Coordinates of C-alpha atoms and ligand atoms in Angstrom, one line a residue:
Chain A
X116 CA -1.9 131.1 47.9
X117 CA -5.4 129.6 48.3
X118 CA -6.2 126.9 50.6
X119 CA -7.3 124.2 48.2
X120 CA -5.4 121.0 48.4
X121 CA -4.4 120.0 44.9
X122 CA -2.2 117.0 45.7
X123 CA -3.0 114.9 48.7
X124 CA -1.2 111.7 49.7
X125 CA -2.4 110.0 52.8
X126 CA -0.6 107.1 54.4
X127 CA 1.0 105.8 51.2
X128 CA 2.7 102.5 51.5
X129 CA 4.5 100.6 48.9
X130 CA 6.5 97.4 49.4
X131 CA 9.1 95.9 47.2
X132 CA 8.8 92.2 47.0
X133 CA 12.1 90.4 46.5
X134 CA 12.1 87.5 44.1
X135 CA 13.9 85.4 46.7
X136 CA 11.5 84.0 49.3
X137 CA 9.1 86.9 48.4
X138 CA 10.5 89.0 51.2
X139 CA 8.9 92.3 51.5
X140 CA 10.6 95.5 52.4
X141 CA 9.1 99.0 52.3
X142 CA 9.9 101.5 49.5
X143 CA 7.4 104.0 50.9
X144 CA 6.4 103.9 54.5
X145 CA 3.3 105.7 55.6
X146 CA 3.9 108.8 53.4
X147 CA 1.5 111.7 53.8
X148 CA 1.9 115.1 52.2
X149 CA -0.3 117.8 50.7
X150 CA 0.4 120.5 48.2
X151 CA -1.9 123.5 47.9
X152 CA -3.0 125.2 44.8
X153 CA -0.4 127.4 43.3
X154 CA 2.4 126.0 45.5
X155 CA 5.7 124.8 44.3
X156 CA 6.8 121.8 46.3
X157 CA 10.2 120.1 46.1
X158 CA 10.7 116.6 47.2
X159 CA 14.3 115.9 48.3
X160 CA 16.1 112.8 49.4
X161 CA 19.1 110.7 48.8
X162 CA 19.2 108.2 45.9
X163 CA 16.8 105.4 46.4
X164 CA 14.7 107.3 49.0
X165 CA 11.5 106.7 47.1
X166 CA 11.0 110.1 45.3
X167 CA 10.4 108.6 41.9
X168 CA 8.1 106.0 43.4
X169 CA 6.0 108.8 45.0
X170 CA 5.6 110.7 41.7
X171 CA 4.7 107.5 39.9
X172 CA 1.9 106.9 42.4
X173 CA 0.7 110.4 42.1
X174 CA 0.5 110.1 38.3
X175 CA -1.1 106.7 38.5
X176 CA 1.7 104.6 36.9
X177 CA 1.8 102.4 40.0
X178 CA -0.7 101.8 42.7
X179 CA 0.1 102.1 46.4
X180 CA -0.3 98.9 48.5
X181 CA -2.4 101.0 50.9
X182 CA -3.2 104.7 51.4
X183 CA -4.8 107.2 49.1
X184 CA -3.4 109.5 46.5
X185 CA -5.6 112.3 45.3
X186 CA -4.9 114.9 42.6
X187 CA -7.4 117.7 42.0
X188 CA -9.8 115.8 44.2
X189 CA -9.7 112.7 41.9
X190 CA -8.0 109.4 42.5
X191 CA -4.5 109.5 41.0
X192 CA -4.5 108.1 37.5
X193 CA -8.2 108.7 36.8
X194 CA -8.7 110.2 33.3
X195 CA -10.2 113.4 34.8
X196 CA -7.0 114.0 36.8
X197 CA -4.7 113.0 33.9
X198 CA -6.3 115.6 31.6
X199 CA -5.1 118.3 33.9
X200 CA -1.6 117.2 34.8
X201 CA 1.7 117.3 33.1
X202 CA 4.4 114.6 33.8
X203 CA 8.1 114.5 33.1
X204 CA 9.6 111.1 33.8
X205 CA 13.0 110.6 35.4
X206 CA 15.0 109.3 32.5
X207 CA 15.0 110.3 28.8
X208 CA 12.9 108.1 26.6
X209 CA 12.4 108.1 22.9
X210 CA 10.9 106.6 19.8
X211 CA 13.8 105.8 17.5
X212 CA 12.1 106.7 14.2
X213 CA 10.0 109.7 15.2
X214 CA 11.2 113.3 15.0
X215 CA 10.8 115.5 18.0
X216 CA 8.1 117.4 16.2
X217 CA 6.1 114.2 15.5
X218 CA 6.5 113.1 19.1
X219 CA 5.1 116.3 20.4
X220 CA 2.3 116.2 17.9
X221 CA 1.5 112.6 19.0
X222 CA 1.4 113.6 22.7
X223 CA -1.0 116.5 21.8
X224 CA -3.2 114.2 19.9
X225 CA -3.5 111.9 22.9
X226 CA -5.3 114.9 24.6
X227 CA -7.5 115.2 21.4
X228 CA -6.3 118.8 21.1
X229 CA -7.6 120.6 18.0
X230 CA -5.2 120.8 15.1
X231 CA -4.8 124.5 15.0
X232 CA -4.6 124.9 18.7
X233 CA -2.0 122.1 18.8
X234 CA 0.2 123.6 16.1
X235 CA 0.3 126.9 17.9
X236 CA 1.0 125.3 21.3
X237 CA 3.8 123.2 19.8
X238 CA 5.5 126.1 18.2
X239 CA 5.3 128.0 21.5
X240 CA 6.6 125.1 23.5
X241 CA 9.5 124.2 21.2
X242 CA 10.6 127.8 21.4
X243 CA 10.2 127.8 25.2
X244 CA 12.6 124.8 25.6
X245 CA 14.9 125.9 22.8
X246 CA 14.3 123.0 20.5
X247 CA 12.8 124.7 17.4
X248 CA 15.9 124.2 15.3
X249 CA 16.2 120.5 16.1
X250 CA 12.6 119.6 16.0
X251 CA 12.8 117.8 12.7
X252 CA 15.7 115.5 13.7
X253 CA 14.8 111.9 14.7
X254 CA 14.8 111.4 18.4
X255 CA 17.5 108.8 18.4
X256 CA 19.9 111.5 17.4
X257 CA 19.1 113.7 20.4
X258 CA 21.5 114.1 23.3
X259 CA 20.3 113.5 26.8
X260 CA 19.7 117.2 27.4
X261 CA 17.8 117.6 24.2
X262 CA 15.5 114.7 25.1
X263 CA 15.0 116.3 28.5
X264 CA 14.0 119.6 26.9
X265 CA 11.5 117.8 24.6
X266 CA 10.2 115.9 27.7
X267 CA 9.5 119.3 29.4
X268 CA 7.7 120.5 26.3
X269 CA 5.5 117.4 26.1
X270 CA 4.6 117.8 29.8
X271 CA 3.1 121.2 29.1
X272 CA 1.3 120.5 25.9
X273 CA -2.1 120.4 27.5
X274 CA -1.5 123.5 29.6
X275 CA -1.8 121.5 32.8
X276 CA -2.9 122.8 36.2
X277 CA -0.6 120.5 38.1
X278 CA 2.9 119.7 37.0
X279 CA 4.9 116.6 38.1
X280 CA 8.6 116.8 37.1
X281 CA 11.0 114.1 38.1
X282 CA 14.5 115.7 38.1
X283 CA 13.8 118.3 35.4
X284 CA 17.4 119.7 35.6
X285 CA 19.2 116.4 35.2
X286 CA 21.3 116.2 32.1
X287 CA 21.0 119.9 31.3
X288 CA 23.9 122.2 30.8
X289 CA 24.0 125.5 32.8
X290 CA 22.1 127.3 30.2
X291 CA 19.5 124.6 30.2
X292 CA 19.2 124.7 34.0
X293 CA 18.7 128.5 33.8
X294 CA 16.1 128.0 31.1
X295 CA 14.2 125.4 33.3
X296 CA 14.4 127.8 36.3
X297 CA 12.9 130.5 34.1
X298 CA 10.2 128.2 32.9
X299 CA 9.4 127.2 36.5
X300 CA 9.2 130.9 37.4
X301 CA 6.8 131.5 34.6
X302 CA 4.6 128.5 35.4
X303 CA 4.5 129.7 39.0
X304 CA 3.4 133.1 38.0
X305 CA 0.6 131.5 36.0
X306 CA -0.6 129.9 39.2
X307 CA 0.3 126.3 38.4
X308 CA 0.8 123.8 41.2
X309 CA 4.2 122.3 40.8
X310 CA 5.6 119.1 42.4
X311 CA 9.2 118.2 41.6
X312 CA 12.2 116.1 42.6
X313 CA 15.7 117.4 42.4
X314 CA 19.1 116.9 43.8
X315 CA 20.2 120.4 42.8
X316 CA 19.5 122.2 46.0
X317 CA 20.4 125.8 44.9
X318 CA 17.8 125.5 42.1
X319 CA 15.3 124.1 44.5
X320 CA 15.8 126.9 47.1
X321 CA 15.4 129.4 44.3
X322 CA 12.0 128.2 43.0
X323 CA 10.3 126.2 45.7
X324 CA 7.9 127.4 48.3
X325 CA 8.1 124.3 50.4
X326 CA 10.3 121.2 50.6
X327 CA 10.0 117.8 52.0
X328 CA 12.8 115.4 52.8
X329 CA 12.3 111.8 52.1
X330 CA 14.6 109.2 53.7
X331 CA 14.1 105.5 53.1
X332 CA 10.5 106.0 52.2
X333 CA 9.7 108.2 55.2
X334 CA 9.1 111.9 55.2
X335 CA 11.5 113.1 57.9
X336 CA 11.1 116.8 57.5
X337 CA 8.9 119.3 55.7
X338 CA 9.4 123.1 55.9
X339 CA 8.8 126.2 53.9
X340 CA 11.9 127.7 52.2
X341 CA 11.4 130.9 54.0
X342 CA 11.5 129.3 57.5
X343 CA 14.6 127.3 56.5
X344 CA 16.5 130.3 55.3
X345 CA 15.5 132.8 57.9
X346 CA 14.3 131.3 61.1
X347 CA 15.7 127.8 61.0
X348 CA 19.3 128.6 61.8
X349 CA 20.5 126.9 58.7
X350 CA 23.1 128.5 56.4
X351 CA 21.3 127.2 53.3
X352 CA 19.1 124.4 52.0
X353 CA 22.1 122.2 51.7
X354 CA 22.9 122.4 55.4
X355 CA 19.2 121.8 56.2
X356 CA 19.1 118.8 53.9
X357 CA 22.3 117.2 55.2
X358 CA 21.1 117.7 58.8
X359 CA 17.8 116.1 58.1
X360 CA 19.2 113.2 56.2
X361 CA 21.8 112.7 58.8
X362 CA 24.7 112.6 56.4
Chain B
X140 CA -17.5 113.8 21.9
X141 CA -16.6 111.1 19.5
X142 CA -13.4 112.7 18.3
X143 CA -11.9 112.8 21.8
X144 CA -12.4 109.1 22.0
X145 CA -11.1 108.3 18.4
X146 CA -8.3 110.8 18.1
X147 CA -6.0 109.1 20.6
X148 CA -6.6 105.7 18.9
X149 CA -5.7 107.2 15.5
X150 CA -2.6 109.0 17.0
X151 CA -1.3 105.8 18.6
X152 CA -2.0 103.9 15.3
X153 CA -0.1 106.4 13.2
X154 CA 2.7 106.5 15.7
X155 CA 3.0 102.8 15.7
X156 CA 2.9 102.6 11.9
X157 CA 5.6 105.2 11.6
X158 CA 7.8 103.5 14.1
X159 CA 7.4 100.1 12.4
X160 CA 7.6 101.2 8.8
X161 CA 10.7 103.3 9.3
X162 CA 12.5 100.3 10.8
X163 CA 15.2 98.9 8.5
X164 CA 14.5 95.4 9.6
X165 CA 11.3 95.5 7.6
X166 CA 13.1 96.3 4.4
X167 CA 15.5 93.5 5.0
X168 CA 12.6 91.1 5.2
X169 CA 11.1 92.6 2.1
X170 CA 14.2 92.2 0.1
X171 CA 14.7 88.7 1.4
X172 CA 11.2 87.7 0.4
X173 CA 11.6 89.1 -3.1
X174 CA 14.9 87.4 -3.6
X175 CA 13.6 84.0 -2.5
X176 CA 10.7 84.3 -5.0
X177 CA 13.0 85.3 -7.8
X178 CA 15.4 82.5 -6.9
X179 CA 12.5 80.1 -6.9
X180 CA 11.4 81.2 -10.3
X181 CA 14.9 80.8 -11.7
X182 CA 15.2 77.3 -10.4
X183 CA 11.7 76.5 -11.4
X184 CA 12.1 77.7 -15.0
X185 CA 15.1 75.4 -15.3
X186 CA 13.2 72.3 -14.3
X187 CA 9.5 72.6 -15.0
X188 CA 9.5 75.1 -17.7
X189 CA 7.7 78.4 -17.0
X190 CA 4.7 77.3 -15.1
X191 CA 2.8 80.3 -13.8
X192 CA 1.0 78.3 -11.3
X193 CA 4.1 77.3 -9.5
X194 CA 5.4 80.8 -9.4
X195 CA 2.0 81.9 -8.0
X196 CA 2.0 79.3 -5.3
X197 CA 5.6 80.0 -4.4
X198 CA 5.1 83.7 -4.2
X199 CA 2.0 83.4 -2.1
X200 CA 3.7 81.0 0.3
X201 CA 6.7 83.3 0.7
X202 CA 4.3 86.3 1.3
X203 CA 2.4 84.3 3.9
X204 CA 5.6 83.2 5.7
X205 CA 7.4 86.6 5.7
X206 CA 4.2 88.4 6.6
X207 CA 3.8 85.9 9.4
X208 CA 7.3 86.5 10.7
X209 CA 6.9 90.2 10.6
X210 CA 3.5 90.0 12.3
X211 CA 4.8 87.8 15.1
X212 CA 7.8 89.8 15.8
X213 CA 6.3 93.3 15.5
X214 CA 3.2 92.2 17.5
X215 CA 5.1 90.5 20.4
X216 CA 7.4 93.5 20.8
X217 CA 4.5 95.9 20.9
X218 CA 4.3 96.6 24.6
X219 CA 7.8 95.5 25.4
X220 CA 9.4 98.1 23.3
X221 CA 7.4 100.9 24.9
X222 CA 8.4 99.6 28.3
X223 CA 12.0 99.3 27.4
X224 CA 12.2 102.8 26.1
X225 CA 10.0 104.1 28.9
X226 CA 7.7 105.8 26.4
X227 CA 4.9 103.9 28.2
X228 CA 5.3 106.4 31.1
X229 CA 4.4 109.2 28.8
X230 CA 1.4 107.5 27.2
X231 CA -0.2 106.2 30.4
X232 CA 0.0 109.5 32.2
X233 CA -2.1 111.0 29.5
X234 CA -5.9 110.4 29.4
X235 CA -5.6 107.3 27.3
X236 CA -7.4 104.2 28.3
X237 CA -6.2 100.7 28.0
X238 CA -8.5 99.7 25.1
X239 CA -7.5 102.9 23.2
X240 CA -3.9 101.9 23.6
X241 CA -4.4 98.3 22.5
X242 CA -6.6 99.2 19.6
X243 CA -4.3 101.9 18.4
X244 CA -1.3 99.7 18.5
X245 CA -3.1 96.9 16.8
X246 CA -4.4 99.1 14.0
X247 CA -0.9 100.6 13.5
X248 CA 0.5 97.2 12.9
X249 CA -2.4 96.2 10.7
X250 CA -1.6 99.2 8.5
X251 CA 2.0 98.2 8.4
X252 CA 1.2 94.6 7.5
X253 CA -1.2 95.8 4.8
X254 CA 1.6 97.8 3.2
X255 CA 3.9 94.8 3.4
X256 CA 1.4 92.4 1.8
X257 CA 0.5 95.0 -0.8
X258 CA 4.1 95.6 -1.8
X259 CA 5.0 92.0 -2.0
X260 CA 1.8 91.3 -3.9
X261 CA 2.6 94.0 -6.5
X262 CA 6.1 92.5 -6.8
X263 CA 4.6 89.1 -7.4
X264 CA 2.2 90.3 -10.0
X265 CA 5.0 92.1 -11.8
X266 CA 7.1 88.9 -11.8
X267 CA 4.2 86.9 -13.2
X268 CA 3.7 89.5 -15.9
X269 CA 7.3 89.3 -16.9
X270 CA 7.4 85.5 -17.0
X271 CA 4.1 85.0 -18.8
X272 CA 4.9 85.4 -22.5
X273 CA 1.3 86.1 -23.3
X274 CA 1.0 88.8 -20.6
X275 CA -2.6 87.7 -19.9
X276 CA -2.8 89.2 -16.4
X277 CA -6.5 89.0 -16.2
X278 CA -6.2 85.3 -15.9
X279 CA -4.3 85.5 -12.7
X280 CA -5.1 88.8 -11.1
X281 CA -8.4 87.7 -9.6
X282 CA -7.2 84.6 -7.9
X283 CA -4.0 86.3 -6.7
X284 CA -5.9 89.2 -5.1
X285 CA -8.3 86.7 -3.4
X286 CA -5.4 84.7 -2.1
X287 CA -3.6 87.8 -0.8
X288 CA -6.7 88.9 1.0
X289 CA -6.9 85.5 2.6
X290 CA -3.2 85.8 3.7
X291 CA -3.9 89.2 5.1
X292 CA -7.0 87.9 7.0
X293 CA -4.8 85.2 8.6
X294 CA -2.2 87.8 9.5
X295 CA -4.8 90.0 11.2
X296 CA -5.5 87.0 13.4
X297 CA -1.8 86.3 14.1
X298 CA -1.3 90.0 15.0
X299 CA -4.2 89.9 17.4
X300 CA -2.6 86.8 19.1
X301 CA 0.8 88.5 19.3
X302 CA -0.8 91.7 20.7
X303 CA -2.7 89.7 23.3
X304 CA 0.4 87.9 24.5
X305 CA 2.6 90.9 24.4
X306 CA 0.5 92.6 27.1
X307 CA 1.6 90.2 29.8
X308 CA 4.6 88.3 28.8
X309 CA 8.1 88.8 27.5
X310 CA 8.7 88.9 23.7
X311 CA 10.3 85.4 23.6
X312 CA 7.4 83.8 25.5
X313 CA 5.0 85.7 23.4
X314 CA 6.6 84.5 20.2
X315 CA 6.4 80.9 21.5
X316 CA 2.7 81.3 22.6
X317 CA 1.7 83.0 19.3
X318 CA 3.4 80.4 17.1
X319 CA 2.0 77.5 19.1
X320 CA -1.6 78.8 18.9
X321 CA -1.2 79.7 15.2
X322 CA 0.0 76.2 14.6
X323 CA -2.8 74.7 16.7
X324 CA -5.2 76.8 14.8
X325 CA -4.4 74.8 11.7
X326 CA -4.9 71.6 13.5
X327 CA -8.0 72.7 15.4
X328 CA -10.3 70.5 13.2
X329 CA -8.4 67.4 14.0
X330 CA -9.2 67.8 17.7
X331 CA -12.9 67.5 16.8
X332 CA -12.2 64.4 14.7
X333 CA -10.2 63.0 17.5
X334 CA -13.1 63.5 19.9
X335 CA -15.4 61.7 17.6
X336 CA -13.1 58.8 17.4
X337 CA -12.6 58.5 21.1
X338 CA -14.9 56.1 23.0
X339 CA -14.4 57.7 26.3
X340 CA -17.1 60.3 26.9
X341 CA -15.0 62.3 29.3
X342 CA -12.2 62.5 26.8
X343 CA -14.7 63.3 24.1
X344 CA -16.1 66.2 26.1
X345 CA -12.6 67.5 27.0
X346 CA -11.5 67.5 23.4
X347 CA -14.6 69.2 22.2
X348 CA -14.3 71.8 24.9
X349 CA -10.7 72.4 24.0
X350 CA -11.7 72.7 20.4
X351 CA -14.1 75.5 21.2
X352 CA -11.6 77.4 23.2
X353 CA -8.8 77.2 20.7
X354 CA -8.8 79.0 17.4
X355 CA -9.7 77.0 14.3
X356 CA -8.3 78.2 11.0
X357 CA -9.6 75.3 9.0
X358 CA -12.0 77.6 7.3
X359 CA -9.1 79.6 5.9
X360 CA -7.4 76.4 4.6
X361 CA -10.7 75.3 3.0
X362 CA -11.2 78.6 1.2
X363 CA -7.5 78.5 0.1
X364 CA -7.8 75.1 -1.4
X365 CA -11.0 76.1 -3.3
X366 CA -9.1 79.1 -4.7
X367 CA -6.2 76.9 -5.6
X368 CA -8.4 75.0 -8.0
X369 CA -9.4 78.3 -9.6
X370 CA -12.9 78.1 -8.3
X371 CA -14.9 80.7 -6.3
X372 CA -15.7 79.8 -2.7
X373 CA -19.4 80.2 -1.7
X374 CA -20.6 83.3 -0.1
X375 CA -21.7 81.5 3.1
X376 CA -18.3 80.1 3.7
X377 CA -16.7 83.5 3.2
X378 CA -19.1 85.2 5.6
X379 CA -18.7 82.5 8.2
X380 CA -14.9 82.7 7.9
X381 CA -14.9 86.5 8.3
X382 CA -17.3 86.4 11.2
X383 CA -15.2 83.8 12.9
X384 CA -11.9 85.5 12.5
X385 CA -13.2 88.9 13.5
X386 CA -15.0 87.6 16.5
X387 CA -11.7 86.0 17.6
X388 CA -9.8 89.2 17.0
X389 CA -12.3 91.3 19.1
X390 CA -12.2 88.7 21.8
X391 CA -8.4 88.7 22.0
X392 CA -8.1 92.5 21.9
X393 CA -10.8 92.8 24.6
X394 CA -8.9 90.4 26.8
X395 CA -5.6 92.3 26.1
X396 CA -7.3 95.6 27.2
X397 CA -8.5 94.0 30.4
X398 CA -5.1 92.6 31.2
X399 CA -3.4 95.8 30.4
X400 CA -5.8 97.8 32.6
X401 CA -4.7 96.1 35.7
X402 CA -1.0 96.5 34.9
X403 CA 1.4 98.7 36.8
X404 CA 4.5 100.3 35.2
X405 CA 7.2 100.5 37.8
Ligands
ATP38 N1 11.0 98.6 39.4 C1 11.4 98.5 40.7 N2 11.4 97.2 41.2 C2 11.8 97.0 42.4 N3 12.3 98.0 43.2 C3 12.3 99.2 42.8 C4 11.8 99.5 41.5 N4 12.0 100.9 41.3 C5 12.5 101.3 42.4 N5 12.7 100.4 43.3 C6 13.2 100.5 44.7 O1 12.5 101.5 45.3 C7 13.4 102.4 46.1 C8 13.1 103.8 45.7 O2 13.4 104.0 44.4 P1 13.1 105.4 43.7 O3 13.4 105.3 42.3 O4 11.7 105.9 44.1 O5 14.2 106.4 44.4 P2 14.5 107.9 44.2 O6 14.3 108.6 45.5 O7 13.8 108.4 43.0 O8 16.1 107.8 43.8 P3 17.0 108.7 42.8 O9 17.4 109.9 43.6 O10 18.2 107.8 42.6 O11 16.2 108.9 41.6 C9 14.8 102.0 45.7 O12 15.4 101.3 46.8 C10 14.7 101.0 44.6 O13 15.5 99.9 44.8
MG39 MG1 14.3 109.1 41.2

């Protein structure tokens, strides 16, 4: 692991403004974290803790009210940063009348990839996520898990250096989860920096180097998996998580 | 590199075109338009005898109205649909700038409207050919194509309006805004007349200023009436009209890109 900081969040704050009396309450409260090059980081936390919000800030979909978010030394959401990241959103999404193949092609064209390179990359990725056989079906006929697989494929189309996955295992069957774990292992071995959210703690402890626990917008704990499982006196990641969350 | 700027625009345009053209609603509209025209002809031939001019006018009006409806609804749903289906998350986390997105979406719809107008135009020509016992198509074809081009030009403008509003308001509000401005566009000239009639200089200035801000489609109407009498409009009028409409489209799309750039997608 080299020492370069690939993802850097400093003092991120984001408020939610209620439509009633415009009352403000924090979604993220002074969140700081860094992920180094080649590291796999898992952001954990109960529902509504602000994990998705954090990822959305890091990929530039929303702007923090204050604080800085840097990816590969660029401000989050800048085109130079976006060229080198892959993002899988939380929920499946689709175009009703496009096939999976057309969708993947479309995403590749947004990166202005060369035709031949794109074709090869698409074939490889469809194979990787096990969607080759269904690629010519319209997306509205896909199941949740199939959309999720396609989502994983689109997030890798540009061979990104940094990967942001929001709950990559959700909606997948056990085979799918195993596949995703395998893909993660492979991406790790290729030296990618990976940032992901998940509620599936056994999977997280299998693939992550380090985890952070987010509760009500605050980072309450951050440790390496090694420390947690060996020196921390916790039975497993679940016990650690429950202790930190206070559940 | 030019291709890295253009490719995303083309990709978004093709994607939008596919999504819109494969929607069944479009075919429903098309069938509806064709049936109305045929019905009109059937009724018309009972009363007036087979007057080609009436069929022509009716057909062109139906094309303009149906094309307008499709433009307004497809345009105003443009950004909303992507938000609703969360596809926007995938697009805006790719190196795609706001103007590329807006331009691509707009061009995709333009392609779609082009196909719609073309298909309905061919249908109309076919009808006229069947009804005209002499089958002298060359008498009609020129004026019909010119009129169709005019309808298409107006729809380009309507699409730009709808695209603009769709970047910051809900579909329903966008429909209302677009229809209002479209309507005002055809009244625009009367604002100027009104200002000339007014004796109050402040009111005069206000009305004139308003006139310059709002679109004015009177040129289109003028050219249309010239065509109706089977004459050719002068070149200056055509050039002026094209310049005016395209300037307005550029202005609207530019504004839409600016609005969209500041937008967050929670
Ligand atoms: N679009 C939105 N508008 C207003 N508030 C929002 C919006 N999206 C999220 N929030 C609020 O922000 C908080 C954090 O939401 P977020 O989606 O980041 O949680 P999460 O940690 O990803 O939860 P989960 O595990 O359920 O995915 C929640 O309390 C939620 O109510
Ligand atoms: Mg979430």
